[in-house]
Amino acid sequence: MCLAVPGRVLDIGEKDGTRMATVDFGGVQKEVCLEYLPDLQVGEYAIVHVGFALQRLDEESARQTLALFEELGMLQEEFGDPWEQAAAQAGADSPWPFADGPFPGEATAPQQVQEEGRP
């Protein structure tokens, strides 16, 4: 699912001729395009969808929405680690590629047979 999430503008700059901002979404920071809201300022809140700030939002509404999304686990779903999410959906005991040993579902490699007389 892809949500439109409220976030607070931390700083504004330009990247390749496009007005961009670093936006905080309740602790997760992402780079966001400001072309649809060219007058948005540092400290203001905006609703962001797929990397674009789409609409200005008041602080109280933004905080309430972020709290609700957090309570429902939607922020983790939106911003969480996709590898961890895929491993959880697959029912893996530990999230690949961080686990030691074979990949989830992969058989272990056969052990090498030692030659007779060699340790």
PDB file of C-alpha atoms in Angstrom:
ATOM      1  CA  MET A   1       0.000   0.000   0.000  1.00  0.00           C
ATOM      2  CA  CYS A   2       1.194   3.504  -0.648  1.00  0.00           C
ATOM      3  CA  LEU A   3      -0.099   6.156   1.718  1.00  0.00           C
ATOM      4  CA  ALA A   4      -0.224   9.914   1.572  1.00  0.00           C
ATOM      5  CA  VAL A   5       1.648  10.704   4.788  1.00  0.00           C
ATOM      6  CA  PRO A   6       1.974  14.035   6.589  1.00  0.00           C
ATOM      7  CA  GLY A   7       5.490  15.236   7.255  1.00  0.00           C
ATOM      8  CA  ARG A   8       7.355  18.288   8.564  1.00  0.00           C
ATOM      9  CA  VAL A   9       9.808  20.121   6.308  1.00  0.00           C
ATOM     10  CA  LEU A  10      13.265  20.167   7.899  1.00  0.00           C
ATOM     11  CA  ASP A  11      15.261  21.882   5.164  1.00  0.00           C
ATOM     12  CA  ILE A  12      14.857  23.006   1.571  1.00  0.00           C
ATOM     13  CA  GLY A  13      17.301  22.996  -1.295  1.00  0.00           C
ATOM     14  CA  GLU A  14      17.603  22.407  -4.986  1.00  0.00           C
ATOM     15  CA  LYS A  15      18.612  19.257  -6.808  1.00  0.00           C
ATOM     16  CA  ASP A  16      19.116  19.283 -10.567  1.00  0.00           C
ATOM     17  CA  GLY A  17      16.960  22.400 -10.863  1.00  0.00           C
ATOM     18  CA  THR A  18      14.110  20.960  -8.785  1.00  0.00           C
ATOM     19  CA  ARG A  19      13.049  22.362  -5.404  1.00  0.00           C
ATOM     20  CA  MET A  20      13.473  19.547  -2.871  1.00  0.00           C
ATOM     21  CA  ALA A  21      13.125  19.171   0.891  1.00  0.00           C
ATOM     22  CA  THR A  22      14.118  16.809   3.641  1.00  0.00           C
ATOM     23  CA  VAL A  23      10.855  15.869   5.346  1.00  0.00           C
ATOM     24  CA  ASP A  24      10.389  14.133   8.692  1.00  0.00           C
ATOM     25  CA  PHE A  25       7.589  11.562   8.958  1.00  0.00           C
ATOM     26  CA  GLY A  26       7.510  10.834  12.666  1.00  0.00           C
ATOM     27  CA  GLY A  27      11.186   9.944  12.835  1.00  0.00           C
ATOM     28  CA  VAL A  28      11.754   8.755   9.271  1.00  0.00           C
ATOM     29  CA  GLN A  29      13.346  11.327   6.991  1.00  0.00           C
ATOM     30  CA  LYS A  30      12.951  11.266   3.208  1.00  0.00           C
ATOM     31  CA  GLU A  31      13.774  13.546   0.307  1.00  0.00           C
ATOM     32  CA  VAL A  32      10.606  15.062  -1.185  1.00  0.00           C
ATOM     33  CA  CYS A  33       9.877  17.128  -4.301  1.00  0.00           C
ATOM     34  CA  LEU A  34       8.254  20.525  -3.619  1.00  0.00           C
ATOM     35  CA  GLU A  35       7.301  21.458  -7.172  1.00  0.00           C
ATOM     36  CA  TYR A  36       3.558  21.225  -6.401  1.00  0.00           C
ATOM     37  CA  LEU A  37       3.945  23.464  -3.320  1.00  0.00           C
ATOM     38  CA  PRO A  38       6.613  25.984  -4.344  1.00  0.00           C
ATOM     39  CA  ASP A  39       5.928  28.303  -1.389  1.00  0.00           C
ATOM     40  CA  LEU A  40       6.162  25.617   1.332  1.00  0.00           C
ATOM     41  CA  GLN A  41       8.615  26.681   4.054  1.00  0.00           C
ATOM     42  CA  VAL A  42      10.831  24.988   6.632  1.00  0.00           C
ATOM     43  CA  GLY A  43       8.765  23.997   9.673  1.00  0.00           C
ATOM     44  CA  GLU A  44       5.500  23.635   7.767  1.00  0.00           C
ATOM     45  CA  TYR A  45       3.689  20.337   7.269  1.00  0.00           C
ATOM     46  CA  ALA A  46       2.556  18.788   4.019  1.00  0.00           C
ATOM     47  CA  ILE A  47       0.860  15.637   2.848  1.00  0.00           C
ATOM     48  CA  VAL A  48       3.358  13.640   0.797  1.00  0.00           C
ATOM     49  CA  HIS A  49       2.540  10.905  -1.689  1.00  0.00           C
ATOM     50  CA  VAL A  50       5.133   8.946  -3.696  1.00  0.00           C
ATOM     51  CA  GLY A  51       7.805  11.538  -2.991  1.00  0.00           C
ATOM     52  CA  PHE A  52       5.786  14.663  -3.825  1.00  0.00           C
ATOM     53  CA  ALA A  53       4.426  17.217  -1.344  1.00  0.00           C
ATOM     54  CA  LEU A  54       0.839  17.649  -2.484  1.00  0.00           C
ATOM     55  CA  GLN A  55      -1.005  19.731   0.106  1.00  0.00           C
ATOM     56  CA  ARG A  56      -0.147  21.956   3.067  1.00  0.00           C
ATOM     57  CA  LEU A  57      -1.430  20.693   6.411  1.00  0.00           C
ATOM     58  CA  ASP A  58      -1.718  22.250   9.870  1.00  0.00           C
ATOM     59  CA  GLU A  59       0.526  20.863  12.616  1.00  0.00           C
ATOM     60  CA  GLU A  60      -2.240  19.417  14.809  1.00  0.00           C
ATOM     61  CA  SER A  61      -3.801  17.463  11.930  1.00  0.00           C
ATOM     62  CA  ALA A  62      -0.372  16.186  10.899  1.00  0.00           C
ATOM     63  CA  ARG A  63       0.466  15.004  14.435  1.00  0.00           C
ATOM     64  CA  GLN A  64      -2.907  13.292  14.886  1.00  0.00           C
ATOM     65  CA  THR A  65      -2.591  11.494  11.561  1.00  0.00           C
ATOM     66  CA  LEU A  66       0.988  10.378  12.247  1.00  0.00           C
ATOM     67  CA  ALA A  67      -0.039   9.080  15.681  1.00  0.00           C
ATOM     68  CA  LEU A  68      -2.926   7.125  14.162  1.00  0.00           C
ATOM     69  CA  PHE A  69      -0.734   5.673  11.387  1.00  0.00           C
ATOM     70  CA  GLU A  70       1.862   4.662  14.007  1.00  0.00           C
ATOM     71  CA  GLU A  71      -0.794   3.036  16.197  1.00  0.00           C
ATOM     72  CA  LEU A  72      -2.105   1.042  13.236  1.00  0.00           C
ATOM     73  CA  GLY A  73       1.402   0.002  12.152  1.00  0.00           C
ATOM     74  CA  MET A  74       1.006   1.809   8.861  1.00  0.00           C
ATOM     75  CA  LEU A  75       4.221   3.844   9.166  1.00  0.00           C
ATOM     76  CA  GLN A  76       6.263   0.650   9.496  1.00  0.00           C
ATOM     77  CA  GLU A  77       4.405  -0.753   6.495  1.00  0.00           C
ATOM     78  CA  GLU A  78       5.082   2.394   4.470  1.00  0.00           C
ATOM     79  CA  PHE A  79       8.660   3.123   5.576  1.00  0.00           C
ATOM     80  CA  GLY A  80       9.891  -0.152   7.033  1.00  0.00           C
ATOM     81  CA  ASP A  81      12.666  -2.301   5.619  1.00  0.00           C
ATOM     82  CA  PRO A  82      11.277  -4.154   2.558  1.00  0.00           C
ATOM     83  CA  TRP A  83      13.588  -7.137   3.205  1.00  0.00           C
ATOM     84  CA  GLU A  84      12.200  -7.531   6.718  1.00  0.00           C
ATOM     85  CA  GLN A  85       8.648  -7.220   5.410  1.00  0.00           C
ATOM     86  CA  ALA A  86       9.236  -9.854   2.711  1.00  0.00           C
ATOM     87  CA  ALA A  87      10.815 -12.243   5.223  1.00  0.00           C
ATOM     88  CA  ALA A  88       7.913 -11.765   7.628  1.00  0.00           C
ATOM     89  CA  GLN A  89       5.376 -12.455   4.878  1.00  0.00           C
ATOM     90  CA  ALA A  90       7.324 -15.566   3.842  1.00  0.00           C
ATOM     91  CA  GLY A  91       7.326 -16.785   7.440  1.00  0.00           C
ATOM     92  CA  ALA A  92      11.113 -16.841   7.672  1.00  0.00           C
ATOM     93  CA  ASP A  93      12.637 -17.173  11.132  1.00  0.00           C
ATOM     94  CA  SER A  94      15.162 -14.421  10.469  1.00  0.00           C
ATOM     95  CA  PRO A  95      15.202 -11.741   7.764  1.00  0.00           C
ATOM     96  CA  TRP A  96      17.433 -12.519   4.799  1.00  0.00           C
ATOM     97  CA  PRO A  97      20.095 -11.291   3.892  1.00  0.00           C
ATOM     98  CA  PHE A  98      21.093 -10.643   7.494  1.00  0.00           C
ATOM     99  CA  ALA A  99      20.819 -14.191   8.764  1.00  0.00           C
ATOM    100  CA  ASP A 100      23.774 -16.524   8.947  1.00  0.00           C
ATOM    101  CA  GLY A 101      23.450 -19.690   6.955  1.00  0.00           C
ATOM    102  CA  PRO A 102      21.434 -20.438   3.829  1.00  0.00           C
ATOM    103  CA  PHE A 103      18.795 -18.155   2.371  1.00  0.00           C
ATOM    104  CA  PRO A 104      15.255 -18.885   3.541  1.00  0.00           C
ATOM    105  CA  GLY A 105      14.021 -22.013   1.791  1.00  0.00           C
ATOM    106  CA  GLU A 106      17.469 -22.907   0.456  1.00  0.00           C
ATOM    107  CA  ALA A 107      18.985 -26.295   1.291  1.00  0.00           C
ATOM    108  CA  THR A 108      22.359 -26.321   2.966  1.00  0.00           C
ATOM    109  CA  ALA A 109      25.352 -27.041   0.770  1.00  0.00           C
ATOM    110  CA  PRO A 110      26.596 -30.621   0.973  1.00  0.00           C
ATOM    111  CA  GLN A 111      29.589 -31.064   3.222  1.00  0.00           C
ATOM    112  CA  GLN A 112      32.835 -31.793   1.500  1.00  0.00           C
ATOM    113  CA  VAL A 113      33.978 -35.361   1.886  1.00  0.00           C
ATOM    114  CA  GLN A 114      37.439 -35.521   3.342  1.00  0.00           C
ATOM    115  CA  GLU A 115      39.939 -37.701   1.552  1.00  0.00           C
ATOM    116  CA  GLU A 116      41.060 -40.733   3.465  1.00  0.00           C
ATOM    117  CA  GLY A 117      44.105 -40.041   5.591  1.00  0.00           C
ATOM    118  CA  ARG A 118      43.685 -36.248   5.555  1.00  0.00           C
ATOM    119  CA  PRO A 119      42.357 -34.223   8.498  1.00  0.00           C
TER     120      PRO A 119
END
